[in-house]
Short mmCIF file of C-alpha atoms in Angstrom, two decimals:
data_model
loop_
_atom_site.label_atom_id
_atom_site.label_comp_id
_atom_site.label_asym_id
_atom_site.label_seq_id
_atom_site.Cartn_x
_atom_site.Cartn_y
_atom_site.Cartn_z
CA GLN P 399 110.00 97.34 77.36
CA LYS P 400 110.50 99.03 81.19
CA GLU P 401 110.66 95.77 83.35
CA VAL P 402 110.82 95.24 86.75
CA GLU P 403 111.90 91.95 88.24
CA GLN P 404 111.35 89.62 91.38
CA ASN P 405 111.35 85.61 93.05
CA SER P 406 108.78 84.46 92.74
CA GLY P 407 109.75 82.44 95.64
CA PRO P 408 108.10 81.38 97.69
CA LEU P 409 110.48 82.79 100.45
CA SER P 410 109.44 80.74 103.90
CA VAL P 411 110.82 82.14 106.88
CA PRO P 412 109.40 81.03 110.19
CA GLU P 413 107.90 83.51 113.27
CA GLY P 414 110.41 86.53 114.76
CA ALA P 415 112.68 85.68 112.01
CA ILE P 416 113.78 88.26 108.94
CA ALA P 417 112.38 88.09 105.94
CA SER P 418 114.59 89.93 102.90
CA LEU P 419 112.34 91.05 99.50
CA ASN P 420 114.76 91.95 96.57
CA CYS P 421 113.65 93.68 93.17
CA THR P 422 115.28 95.05 89.98
CA TYR P 423 114.56 97.13 87.70
CA SER P 424 114.94 98.05 83.66
CA ASP P 425 114.46 102.06 83.61
CA ARG P 426 117.62 103.83 85.06
CA GLY P 427 115.21 106.83 84.93
CA SER P 428 113.37 105.81 87.24
CA GLN P 429 113.01 108.13 90.58
CA SER P 430 110.18 106.41 92.68
CA PHE P 431 109.85 102.99 94.08
CA PHE P 432 107.18 101.11 96.07
CA TRP P 433 106.53 98.43 98.34
CA TYR P 434 102.82 96.69 98.08
CA ARG P 435 101.19 94.13 100.39
CA GLN P 436 98.24 91.89 98.83
CA TYR P 437 97.16 89.21 100.36
CA SER P 438 95.00 86.55 98.30
CA GLY P 439 91.81 87.68 96.59
CA LYS P 440 92.66 91.70 98.28
CA SER P 441 94.02 94.57 96.19
CA PRO P 442 97.09 96.12 96.85
CA GLU P 443 97.81 97.74 99.73
CA LEU P 444 100.64 100.36 100.11
CA ILE P 445 103.46 99.78 102.50
CA MET P 446 106.33 101.89 101.95
CA SER P 447 107.52 104.18 99.10
CA ILE P 448 111.42 105.69 98.74
CA TYR P 449 112.90 107.91 96.20
CA SER P 450 116.71 108.62 97.90
CA ASN P 451 119.36 105.85 97.83
CA GLY P 452 119.90 104.06 100.98
CA ASP P 453 117.85 102.76 103.59
CA LYS P 454 113.92 104.30 104.87
CA GLU P 455 112.71 102.12 107.99
CA ASP P 456 109.06 102.61 109.20
CA GLY P 457 108.13 100.12 112.02
CA ARG P 458 109.55 96.55 111.43
CA PHE P 459 109.75 97.47 107.59
CA THR P 460 113.34 98.35 106.21
CA ALA P 461 113.18 99.60 102.79
CA GLN P 462 116.99 100.33 100.70
CA LEU P 463 117.12 100.95 96.97
CA ASN P 464 120.23 101.44 95.34
CA LYS P 465 119.89 103.07 92.20
CA ALA P 466 123.20 102.64 90.43
CA SER P 467 122.83 98.72 91.04
CA GLN P 468 118.53 99.35 89.88
CA TYR P 469 117.92 97.78 93.11
CA VAL P 470 115.13 97.70 95.73
CA SER P 471 115.14 95.72 98.73
CA LEU P 472 112.65 95.83 101.57
CA LEU P 473 113.06 93.82 105.16
CA ILE P 474 110.74 92.31 107.39
CA ARG P 475 111.70 92.27 110.96
CA ASP P 476 110.24 89.98 113.44
CA SER P 477 107.91 88.75 111.09
CA GLN P 478 104.14 87.55 112.18
CA PRO P 479 102.18 84.74 110.74
CA SER P 480 100.12 87.68 109.37
CA ASP P 481 102.71 88.89 107.32
CA SER P 482 102.23 86.11 104.74
CA ALA P 483 101.12 87.81 101.31
CA THR P 484 102.48 88.61 98.63
CA TYR P 485 104.74 91.65 97.91
CA LEU P 486 104.50 93.67 95.41
CA CYS P 487 107.35 95.75 93.98
CA ALA P 488 106.31 98.94 91.83
CA VAL P 489 108.57 101.38 90.26
CA LEU P 490 106.78 104.50 89.04
CA ASN P 491 107.21 105.27 85.10
CA GLN P 492 109.41 108.57 83.97
CA ALA P 493 106.30 110.14 82.66
CA GLY P 494 104.61 109.78 86.56
CA THR P 495 101.55 108.10 85.34
CA ALA P 496 101.80 104.55 85.56
CA LEU P 497 102.96 102.19 87.84
CA ILE P 498 105.19 98.59 86.92
CA PHE P 499 104.64 96.24 89.12
CA GLY P 500 106.58 93.25 89.39
CA LYS P 501 104.89 89.86 89.50
CA GLY P 502 105.35 90.06 93.24
CA THR P 503 106.87 87.66 95.93
CA THR P 504 104.61 85.39 97.95
CA LEU P 505 106.06 84.82 101.65
CA SER P 506 104.64 82.24 103.89
CA VAL P 507 105.68 82.86 108.09
CA SER P 508 104.80 79.91 109.67
CA SER P 509 104.60 79.81 113.80
CA ASP D 77 88.76 109.16 105.52
CA THR D 78 87.15 106.70 102.82
CA GLY D 79 89.38 105.38 100.40
CA VAL D 80 88.82 104.47 97.16
CA SER D 81 85.86 102.33 96.12
CA GLN D 82 84.50 100.25 93.57
CA ASP D 83 81.46 99.38 92.02
CA PRO D 84 80.46 96.04 91.56
CA ARG D 85 82.81 94.21 93.62
CA HIS D 86 82.11 91.07 91.87
CA LYS D 87 80.75 90.94 88.11
CA ILE D 88 79.89 87.81 86.36
CA THR D 89 79.29 88.10 82.25
CA LYS D 90 78.60 85.56 79.24
CA ARG D 91 81.17 85.72 76.60
CA GLY D 92 79.57 88.57 74.43
CA GLN D 93 78.19 91.54 76.44
CA ASN D 94 78.82 94.34 78.33
CA VAL D 95 80.14 95.32 81.43
CA THR D 96 81.16 98.70 83.25
CA PHE D 97 82.61 99.43 86.23
CA ARG D 98 82.65 102.17 88.55
CA CYS D 99 85.39 103.64 90.93
CA ASP D 100 85.24 106.38 92.97
CA PRO D 101 88.47 108.05 93.98
CA ILE D 102 89.52 109.76 97.26
CA SER D 103 87.75 113.24 97.74
CA GLU D 104 90.58 115.37 97.22
CA HIS D 105 92.59 113.14 94.40
CA ASN D 106 92.70 114.91 91.30
CA ARG D 107 95.05 111.80 89.57
CA LEU D 108 93.07 108.01 88.28
CA TYR D 109 94.01 105.10 87.44
CA TRP D 110 92.85 101.74 86.06
CA TYR D 111 94.64 98.52 86.14
CA ARG D 112 94.14 94.52 84.94
CA GLN D 113 95.52 92.07 87.40
CA THR D 114 95.44 87.95 85.99
CA LEU D 115 96.33 85.48 88.69
CA GLY D 116 99.28 85.30 89.50
CA GLN D 117 100.89 88.40 87.67
CA GLY D 118 101.39 91.80 88.49
CA PRO D 119 98.63 94.76 88.03
CA GLU D 120 99.12 96.03 84.72
CA PHE D 121 98.92 99.48 83.85
CA LEU D 122 95.58 100.33 81.48
CA THR D 123 95.12 103.73 81.29
CA TYR D 124 95.05 107.21 83.47
CA PHE D 125 93.42 110.16 84.53
CA GLN D 126 94.27 114.10 85.85
CA ASN D 127 91.62 115.66 86.36
CA GLU D 128 88.54 114.57 83.52
CA ALA D 129 91.91 114.61 80.48
CA GLN D 130 92.77 110.74 80.03
CA LEU D 131 95.80 111.16 79.30
CA GLU D 132 97.45 108.22 78.50
CA LYS D 133 96.54 104.71 77.82
CA SER D 134 98.17 101.43 77.04
CA ARG D 135 98.51 98.74 74.82
CA LEU D 136 96.32 96.63 76.44
CA LEU D 137 93.55 99.46 75.93
CA SER D 138 91.66 97.45 72.78
CA ASP D 139 89.12 99.16 71.00
CA ARG D 140 87.15 97.29 73.85
CA PHE D 141 87.47 99.39 76.53
CA SER D 142 86.46 102.89 76.90
CA ALA D 143 86.98 104.38 80.35
CA GLU D 144 85.69 107.62 81.38
CA ARG D 145 85.69 110.32 84.29
CA PRO D 146 83.48 113.01 83.83
CA LYS D 147 83.49 116.58 85.73
CA GLY D 148 86.96 114.60 87.04
CA SER D 149 85.16 112.94 90.15
CA PHE D 150 84.43 109.52 89.24
CA SER D 151 85.70 106.87 86.97
CA THR D 152 84.21 104.04 84.74
CA LEU D 153 85.39 101.82 82.70
CA GLU D 154 83.72 99.76 79.67
CA ILE D 155 84.53 96.78 78.15
CA GLN D 156 82.38 96.00 75.00
CA ARG D 157 81.54 92.23 73.60
CA THR D 158 83.69 90.89 76.49
CA GLU D 159 85.80 87.87 75.97
CA GLN D 160 87.13 85.56 78.32
CA GLY D 161 90.53 86.59 78.06
CA ASP D 162 89.67 89.60 79.81
CA SER D 163 89.03 87.60 83.57
CA ALA D 164 91.15 89.28 85.60
CA MET D 165 90.51 91.60 88.85
CA TYR D 166 90.38 95.29 87.84
CA LEU D 167 92.12 97.70 89.90
CA CYS D 168 91.24 101.54 90.16
CA ALA D 169 93.89 103.78 92.19
CA SER D 170 94.15 107.01 92.93
CA SER D 171 96.67 109.96 93.86
CA ALA D 172 97.30 113.55 94.81
CA VAL D 173 99.60 115.51 93.98
CA THR D 174 102.16 113.04 95.32
CA ASP D 175 102.73 110.45 92.80
CA THR D 176 101.70 107.49 95.76
CA GLN D 177 98.71 105.35 94.34
CA TYR D 178 96.09 103.84 96.70
CA PHE D 179 93.83 101.23 95.18
CA GLY D 180 90.70 100.24 95.57
CA PRO D 181 89.00 96.83 96.73
CA GLY D 182 89.07 96.08 92.97
CA THR D 183 86.04 93.87 90.55
CA ARG D 184 86.60 90.52 90.62
CA LEU D 185 85.23 90.02 86.52
CA THR D 186 84.26 86.56 84.99
CA VAL D 187 83.39 85.79 82.18
CA LEU D 188 82.09 82.54 80.86
#
């Protein structure tokens, strides 16, 4: 059974701080990784995708991938109260037919 | 540019009734996916279409569930003889040649 693990949180950070979200996955053959943000009662919204080892930056967001350690992370710089949401880590299965999601980490940014 | 749309957004039904949900993908996307999400969990994969062909189904998709995508455009997901355990958010996603999936707003099903 392929798995994606995340700490459920809640992760609480003050406004302006860096939030660090982590994810591990079990399928060593996975090649495509995604972070989605989900507000309460809403559907997942894509934040970033990452395919290669290293860092990928997009505005205040940086995704990091380490395939040897089977580890993906998301850093949110200058956190804002509007960033308060559940962050879902997703890994594409090797067949490319389905995303496997973690349970999500709830982030709370206090002003 | 319109995103993925789903209809209805909310559905309340009684146990034993049949329900059908519709998903309209982003127009140029040939791949379509259904997921189910319950409270406190991440979305769980149900089924995948490439054009009109249903290429993969999860073990979660019992024989009470059926999905179609006629002509490779919109898709429907039908649940027959609903049970209280079917209460969840049903999410549709679509993607193009790349594997990035974009989700619709979901249909929240409540089975009484």
